[in-house]
Short mmCIF file of C-alpha atoms in Angstrom, two decimals:
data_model
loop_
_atom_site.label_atom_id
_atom_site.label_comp_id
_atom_site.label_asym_id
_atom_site.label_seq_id
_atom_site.Cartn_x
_atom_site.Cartn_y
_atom_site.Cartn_z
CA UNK A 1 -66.36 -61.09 48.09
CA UNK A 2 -63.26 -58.90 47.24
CA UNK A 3 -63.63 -55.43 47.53
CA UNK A 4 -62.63 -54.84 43.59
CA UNK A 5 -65.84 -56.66 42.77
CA UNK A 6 -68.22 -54.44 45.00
CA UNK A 7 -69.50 -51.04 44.04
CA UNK A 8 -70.73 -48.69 46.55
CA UNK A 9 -74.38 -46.68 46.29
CA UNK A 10 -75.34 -43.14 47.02
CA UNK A 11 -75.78 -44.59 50.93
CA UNK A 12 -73.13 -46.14 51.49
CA UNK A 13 -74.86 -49.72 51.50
CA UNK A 14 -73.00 -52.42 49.31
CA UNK A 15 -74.69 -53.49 46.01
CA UNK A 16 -74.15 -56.92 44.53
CA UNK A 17 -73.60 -58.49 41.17
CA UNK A 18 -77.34 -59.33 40.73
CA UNK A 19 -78.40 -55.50 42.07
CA UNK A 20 -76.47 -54.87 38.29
CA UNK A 21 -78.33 -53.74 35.17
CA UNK A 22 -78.75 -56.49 32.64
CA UNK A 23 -76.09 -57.55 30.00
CA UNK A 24 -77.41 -55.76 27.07
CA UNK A 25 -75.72 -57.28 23.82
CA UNK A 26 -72.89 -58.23 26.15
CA UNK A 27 -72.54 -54.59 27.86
CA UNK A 28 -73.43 -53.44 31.29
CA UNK A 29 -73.55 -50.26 32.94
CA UNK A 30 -75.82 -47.87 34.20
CA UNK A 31 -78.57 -46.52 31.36
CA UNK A 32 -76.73 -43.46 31.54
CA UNK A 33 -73.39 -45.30 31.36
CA UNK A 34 -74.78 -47.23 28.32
CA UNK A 35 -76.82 -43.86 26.32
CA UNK A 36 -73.18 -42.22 26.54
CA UNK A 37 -71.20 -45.40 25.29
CA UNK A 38 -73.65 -45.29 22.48
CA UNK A 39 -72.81 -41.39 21.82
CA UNK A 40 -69.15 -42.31 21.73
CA UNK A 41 -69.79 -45.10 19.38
CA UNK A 42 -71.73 -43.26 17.03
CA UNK A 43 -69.08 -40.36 16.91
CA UNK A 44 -65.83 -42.87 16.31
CA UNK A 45 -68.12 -43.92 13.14
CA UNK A 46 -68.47 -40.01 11.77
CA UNK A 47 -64.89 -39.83 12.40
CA UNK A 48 -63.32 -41.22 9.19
CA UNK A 49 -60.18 -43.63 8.88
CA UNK A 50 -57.68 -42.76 5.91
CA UNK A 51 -56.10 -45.21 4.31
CA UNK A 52 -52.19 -44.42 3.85
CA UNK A 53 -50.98 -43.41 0.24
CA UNK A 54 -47.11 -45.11 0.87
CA UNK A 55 -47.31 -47.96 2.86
CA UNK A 56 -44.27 -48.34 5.01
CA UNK A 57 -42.66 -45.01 3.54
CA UNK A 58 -39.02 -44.07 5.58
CA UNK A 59 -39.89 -40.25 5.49
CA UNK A 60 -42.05 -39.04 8.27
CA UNK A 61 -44.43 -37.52 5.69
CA UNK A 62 -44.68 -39.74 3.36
CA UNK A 63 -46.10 -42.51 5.73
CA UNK A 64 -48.52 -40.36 6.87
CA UNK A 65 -50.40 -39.03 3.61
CA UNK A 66 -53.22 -40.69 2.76
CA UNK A 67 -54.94 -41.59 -0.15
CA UNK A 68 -56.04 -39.78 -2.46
CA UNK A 69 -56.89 -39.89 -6.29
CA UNK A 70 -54.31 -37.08 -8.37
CA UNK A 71 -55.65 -34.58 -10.45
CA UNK A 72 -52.47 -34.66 -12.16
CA UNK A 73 -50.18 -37.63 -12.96
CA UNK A 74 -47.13 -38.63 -15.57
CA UNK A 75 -45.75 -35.17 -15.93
CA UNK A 76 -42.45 -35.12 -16.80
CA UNK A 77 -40.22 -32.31 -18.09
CA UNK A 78 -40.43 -33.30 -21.68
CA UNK A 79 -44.14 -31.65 -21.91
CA UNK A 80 -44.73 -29.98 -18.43
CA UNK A 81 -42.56 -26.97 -16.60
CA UNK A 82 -42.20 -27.65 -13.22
CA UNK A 83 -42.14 -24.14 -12.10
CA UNK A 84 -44.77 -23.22 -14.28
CA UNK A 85 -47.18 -26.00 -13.12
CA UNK A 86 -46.67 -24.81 -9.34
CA UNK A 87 -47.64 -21.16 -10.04
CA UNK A 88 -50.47 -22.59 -11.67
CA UNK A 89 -51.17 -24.53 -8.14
CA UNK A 90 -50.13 -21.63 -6.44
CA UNK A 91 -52.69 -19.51 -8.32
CA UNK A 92 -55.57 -21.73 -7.89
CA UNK A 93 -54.67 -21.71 -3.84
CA UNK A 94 -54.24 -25.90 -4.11
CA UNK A 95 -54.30 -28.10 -1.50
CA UNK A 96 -52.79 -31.69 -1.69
CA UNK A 97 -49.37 -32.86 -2.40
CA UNK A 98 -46.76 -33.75 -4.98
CA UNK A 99 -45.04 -37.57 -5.24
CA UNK A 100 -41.71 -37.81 -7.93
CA UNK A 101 -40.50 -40.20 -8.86
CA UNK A 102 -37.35 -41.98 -10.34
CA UNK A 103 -36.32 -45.81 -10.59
CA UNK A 104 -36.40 -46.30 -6.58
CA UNK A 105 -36.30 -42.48 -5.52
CA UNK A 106 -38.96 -40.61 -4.21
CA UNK A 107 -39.72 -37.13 -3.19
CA UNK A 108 -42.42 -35.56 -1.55
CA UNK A 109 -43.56 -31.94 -1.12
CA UNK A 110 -46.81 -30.75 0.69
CA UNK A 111 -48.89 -27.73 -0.47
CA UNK A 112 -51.23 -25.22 1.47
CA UNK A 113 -52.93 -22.60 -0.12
CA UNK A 114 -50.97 -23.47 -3.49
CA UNK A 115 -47.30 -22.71 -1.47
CA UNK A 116 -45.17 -25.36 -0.82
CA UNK A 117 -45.14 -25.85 2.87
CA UNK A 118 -42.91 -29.01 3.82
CA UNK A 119 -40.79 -31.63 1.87
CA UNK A 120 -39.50 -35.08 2.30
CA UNK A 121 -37.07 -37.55 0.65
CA UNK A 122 -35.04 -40.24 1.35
CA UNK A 123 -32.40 -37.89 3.66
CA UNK A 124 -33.79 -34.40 3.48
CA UNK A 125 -36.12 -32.59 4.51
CA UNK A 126 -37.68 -29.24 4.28
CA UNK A 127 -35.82 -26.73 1.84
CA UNK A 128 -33.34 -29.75 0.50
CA UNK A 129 -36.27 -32.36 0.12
CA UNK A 130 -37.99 -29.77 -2.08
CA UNK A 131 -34.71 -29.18 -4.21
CA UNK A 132 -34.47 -33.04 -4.00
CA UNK A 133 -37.64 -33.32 -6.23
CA UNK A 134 -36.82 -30.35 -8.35
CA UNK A 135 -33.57 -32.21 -9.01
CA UNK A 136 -35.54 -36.02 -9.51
CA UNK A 137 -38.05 -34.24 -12.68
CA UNK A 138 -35.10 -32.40 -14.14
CA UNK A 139 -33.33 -35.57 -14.18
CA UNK A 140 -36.66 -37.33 -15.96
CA UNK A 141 -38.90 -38.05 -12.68
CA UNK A 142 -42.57 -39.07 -13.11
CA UNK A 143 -45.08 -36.49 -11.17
CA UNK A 144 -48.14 -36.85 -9.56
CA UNK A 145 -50.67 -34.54 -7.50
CA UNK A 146 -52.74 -35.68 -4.87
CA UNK A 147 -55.36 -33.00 -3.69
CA UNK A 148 -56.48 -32.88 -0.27
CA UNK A 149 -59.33 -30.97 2.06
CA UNK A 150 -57.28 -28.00 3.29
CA UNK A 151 -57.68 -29.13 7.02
CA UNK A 152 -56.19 -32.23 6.23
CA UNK A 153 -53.32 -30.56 4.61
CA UNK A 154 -53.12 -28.35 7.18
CA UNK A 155 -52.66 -31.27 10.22
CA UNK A 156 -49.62 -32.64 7.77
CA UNK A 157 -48.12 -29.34 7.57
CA UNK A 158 -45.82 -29.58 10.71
CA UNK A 159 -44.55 -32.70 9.88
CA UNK A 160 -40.49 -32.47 9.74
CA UNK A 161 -37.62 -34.29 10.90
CA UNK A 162 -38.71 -35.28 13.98
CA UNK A 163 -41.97 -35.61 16.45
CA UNK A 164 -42.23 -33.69 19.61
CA UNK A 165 -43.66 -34.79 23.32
CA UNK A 166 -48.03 -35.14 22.73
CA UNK A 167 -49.55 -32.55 24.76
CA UNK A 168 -53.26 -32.28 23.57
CA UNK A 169 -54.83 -28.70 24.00
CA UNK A 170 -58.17 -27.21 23.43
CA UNK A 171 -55.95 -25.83 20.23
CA UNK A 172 -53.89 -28.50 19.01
CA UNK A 173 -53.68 -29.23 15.66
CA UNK A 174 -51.55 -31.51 13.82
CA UNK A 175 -50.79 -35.15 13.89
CA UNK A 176 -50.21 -37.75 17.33
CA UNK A 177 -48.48 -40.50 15.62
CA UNK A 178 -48.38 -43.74 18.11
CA UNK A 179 -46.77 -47.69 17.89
CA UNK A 180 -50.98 -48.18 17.02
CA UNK A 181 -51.94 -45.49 14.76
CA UNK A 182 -52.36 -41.73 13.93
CA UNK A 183 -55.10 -38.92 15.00
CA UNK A 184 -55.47 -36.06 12.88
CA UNK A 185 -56.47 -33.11 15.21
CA UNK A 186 -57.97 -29.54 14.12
CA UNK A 187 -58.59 -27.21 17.00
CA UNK A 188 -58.55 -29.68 19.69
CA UNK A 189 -61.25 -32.27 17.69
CA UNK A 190 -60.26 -35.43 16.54
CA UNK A 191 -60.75 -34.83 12.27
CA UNK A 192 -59.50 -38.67 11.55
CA UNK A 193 -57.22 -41.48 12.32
CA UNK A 194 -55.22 -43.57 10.52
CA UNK A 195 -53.58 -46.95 10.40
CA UNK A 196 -49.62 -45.18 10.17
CA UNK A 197 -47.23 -45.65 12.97
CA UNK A 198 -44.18 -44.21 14.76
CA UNK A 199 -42.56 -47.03 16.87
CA UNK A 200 -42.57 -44.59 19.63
CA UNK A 201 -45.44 -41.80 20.41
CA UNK A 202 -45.12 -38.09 19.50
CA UNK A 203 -46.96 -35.27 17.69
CA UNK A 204 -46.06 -33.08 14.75
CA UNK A 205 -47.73 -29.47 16.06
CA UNK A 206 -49.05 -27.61 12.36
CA UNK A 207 -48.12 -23.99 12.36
CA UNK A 208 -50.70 -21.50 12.82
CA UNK A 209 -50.32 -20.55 9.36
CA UNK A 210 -47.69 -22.73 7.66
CA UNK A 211 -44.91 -20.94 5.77
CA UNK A 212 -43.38 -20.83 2.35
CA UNK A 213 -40.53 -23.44 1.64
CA UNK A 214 -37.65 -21.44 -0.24
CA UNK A 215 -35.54 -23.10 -2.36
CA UNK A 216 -31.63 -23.65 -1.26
CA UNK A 217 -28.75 -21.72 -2.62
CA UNK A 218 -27.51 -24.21 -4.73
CA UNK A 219 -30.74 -24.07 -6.72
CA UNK A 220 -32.26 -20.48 -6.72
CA UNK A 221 -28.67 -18.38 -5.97
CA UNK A 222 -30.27 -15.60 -7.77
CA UNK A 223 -32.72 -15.78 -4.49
CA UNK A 224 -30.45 -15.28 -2.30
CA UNK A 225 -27.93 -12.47 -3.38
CA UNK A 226 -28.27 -8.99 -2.47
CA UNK A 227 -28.89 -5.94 -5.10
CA UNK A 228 -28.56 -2.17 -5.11
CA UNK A 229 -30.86 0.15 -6.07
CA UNK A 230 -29.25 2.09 -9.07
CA UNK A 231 -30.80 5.38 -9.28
CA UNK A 232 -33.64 4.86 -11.82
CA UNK A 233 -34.57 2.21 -9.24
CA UNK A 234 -34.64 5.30 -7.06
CA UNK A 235 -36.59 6.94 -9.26
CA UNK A 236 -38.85 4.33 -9.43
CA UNK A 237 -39.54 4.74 -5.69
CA UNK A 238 -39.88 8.37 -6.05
CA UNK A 239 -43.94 9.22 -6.74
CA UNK A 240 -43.02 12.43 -8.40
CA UNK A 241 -41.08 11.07 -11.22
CA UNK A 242 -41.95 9.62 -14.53
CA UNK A 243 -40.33 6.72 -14.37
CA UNK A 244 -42.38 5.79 -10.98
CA UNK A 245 -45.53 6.03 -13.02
CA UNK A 246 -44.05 3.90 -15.49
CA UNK A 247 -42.65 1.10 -13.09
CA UNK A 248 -46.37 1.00 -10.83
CA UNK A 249 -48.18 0.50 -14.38
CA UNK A 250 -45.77 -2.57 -14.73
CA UNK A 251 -45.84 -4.01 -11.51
CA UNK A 252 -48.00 -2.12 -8.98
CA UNK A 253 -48.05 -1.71 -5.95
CA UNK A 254 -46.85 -5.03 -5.10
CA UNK A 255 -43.68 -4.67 -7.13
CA UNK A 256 -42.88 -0.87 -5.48
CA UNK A 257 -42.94 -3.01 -2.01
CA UNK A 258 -40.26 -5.86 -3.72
CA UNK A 259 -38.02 -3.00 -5.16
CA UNK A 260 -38.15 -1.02 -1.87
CA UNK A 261 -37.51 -4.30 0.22
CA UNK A 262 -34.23 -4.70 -1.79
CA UNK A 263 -33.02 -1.38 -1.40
CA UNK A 264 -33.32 -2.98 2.35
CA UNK A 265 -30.88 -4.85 1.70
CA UNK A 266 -33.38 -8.04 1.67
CA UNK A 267 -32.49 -10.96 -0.51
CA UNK A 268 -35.76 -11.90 -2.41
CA UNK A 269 -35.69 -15.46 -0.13
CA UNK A 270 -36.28 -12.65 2.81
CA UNK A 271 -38.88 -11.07 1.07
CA UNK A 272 -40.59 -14.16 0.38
CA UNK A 273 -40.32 -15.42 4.02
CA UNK A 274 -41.80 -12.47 5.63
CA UNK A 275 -44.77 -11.22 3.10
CA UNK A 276 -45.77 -14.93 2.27
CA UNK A 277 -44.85 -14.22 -1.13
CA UNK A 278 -44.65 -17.27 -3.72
CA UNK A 279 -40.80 -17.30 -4.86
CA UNK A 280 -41.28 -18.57 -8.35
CA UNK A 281 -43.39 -14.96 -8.84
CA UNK A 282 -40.14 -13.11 -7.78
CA UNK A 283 -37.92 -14.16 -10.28
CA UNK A 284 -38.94 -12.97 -13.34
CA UNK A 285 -39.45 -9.47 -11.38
CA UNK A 286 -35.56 -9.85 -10.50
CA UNK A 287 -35.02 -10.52 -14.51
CA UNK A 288 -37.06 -7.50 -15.16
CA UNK A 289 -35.72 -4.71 -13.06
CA UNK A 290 -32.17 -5.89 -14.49
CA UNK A 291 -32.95 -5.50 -17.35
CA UNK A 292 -34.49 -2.11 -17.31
CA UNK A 293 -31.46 -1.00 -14.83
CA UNK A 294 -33.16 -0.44 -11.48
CA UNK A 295 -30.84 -2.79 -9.84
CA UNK A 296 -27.65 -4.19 -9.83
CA UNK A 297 -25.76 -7.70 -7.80
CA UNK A 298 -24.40 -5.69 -4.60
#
């Protein structure tokens, strides 16, 4: 007998084939062997398998979302503003994603706590996938919303433009795409799996806490230009004056911090990046303190 077909006992001695537990429904192994196999099968079945919402999908993102009824489907901007709608998600702290589409375009954009946290279409992603769909509803794009359990959307958040090497930690969480299939992982713990493959293997880490997309240039300039305080925004800063007590009735305290940030010199794209501040709640603040004169386009 080869030694490959031999397994040695606590002393040493040789024990045979026949010295072998019984087959039990074709199995063999120790009973401790077989108790444990029985463990792992009965956790693969808590673990569930999600079925992918785009079958085949080109974008990284897309071909890993899975299915999921929408809340929300066939807007369009004849009867529904975009921007409106996601402050409305944003409000409500959503979870789930958005799908537009036009003739044979698609877009995608992913939401965590109601902020829009990563985009993809057909050649973009990130900040130009999410102007991508903006541009596919102006243009008369059919829109849909998938919600999803927030630790779900939170594995999909760090999906980009590319997967990185797989290096599983007792804190990993995100997605292992493989040539076989996906695992979802929260924290180390396999969440789910899924029947969506890379033809190579990599991961997709999530951030800790994913941040806010912000919308190019080309799309939100107003974002990204710099203003000067004029002096009643000055005086808005300064507690002693009337025109402070005026401006905190208006806007609070949150609006003090916005107006003081752009005296900064911090375009409100900056602002939005570093206090996790929704954009689309920015702009009509920029509209207001031109209006009333506390700044001006540097």
């Amino acid at each position: 007998m080869s030694d490959d077909l031999r397994a040695a006992s606590a002393d040493g001695d040789v024990v045979f084939p026949h010295d072998a537990p019984e087959a039990e429904n074709g199995v063999t192994g120790t009973p401790a062997e077989l108790q444990q196999l029985d463990v792992n099968e009965e956790l693969a079945e808590l673990i569930p398998e999600l079925s992918p919402m785009f079958h085949g999908a080109a974008p990284f993102l897309a071909r890993f979302l899975p299915q999921s009824p929408a809340t929300h489907t066939g807007l369009n901007q004849n009867f529904c503003d975009l921007h409106a709608f996601l402050k409305y998600l944003h409000e409500h702290s959503w979870y789930g994603y958005l799908h537009a589409i036009l003739g044979d375009q698609s877009a995608y954009v992913l939401l965590y706590e109601g902020r829009t946290v990563t985009a993809a279409a057909a050649s973009a992603t990130g900040e130009q996938a999410l102007g991508e769909l903006l541009n596919l509803y102006e243009q008369g794009a059919s829109l849909s919303a998938h919600p999803l359990p927030a630790h779900y959307a939170h594995v999909l958040s760090g999906i980009g433009s590319r997967a990185w090497k797989f290096n599983l930690t007792e804190d990993f969480t995100g997605l292992h795409a493989r040539p076989t299939g996906a695992i979802f992982y929260v924290r180390g713990e396999i969440v789910a799996t899924m029947p969506a493959t890379l033809p190579y293997e990599g991961a997709f880490p999530a951030p800790l806490r994913p941040q806010t997309l912000i919308l190019p240039r080309s799309l939100a300039g107003w974002a990204h230009h710099h203003y000067a305080l004029t002096l009643r925004g000055r005086d808005a800063l300064n507690a002693i004056t009337d025109v402070h007590q005026v401006f905190r009735m208006q806007h609070g305290s949150g609006g003090l911090t916005f107006l003081r940030a752009l005296g900064d010199k911090n375009t409100p794209a900056e602002y939005a990046m570093r206090s996790d501040v929704a954009l689309h709640d920015l702009e009509p603040m920029i509209q207001d303190f031109l209006k009333t004169g506390c700044i001006k386009e540097a």
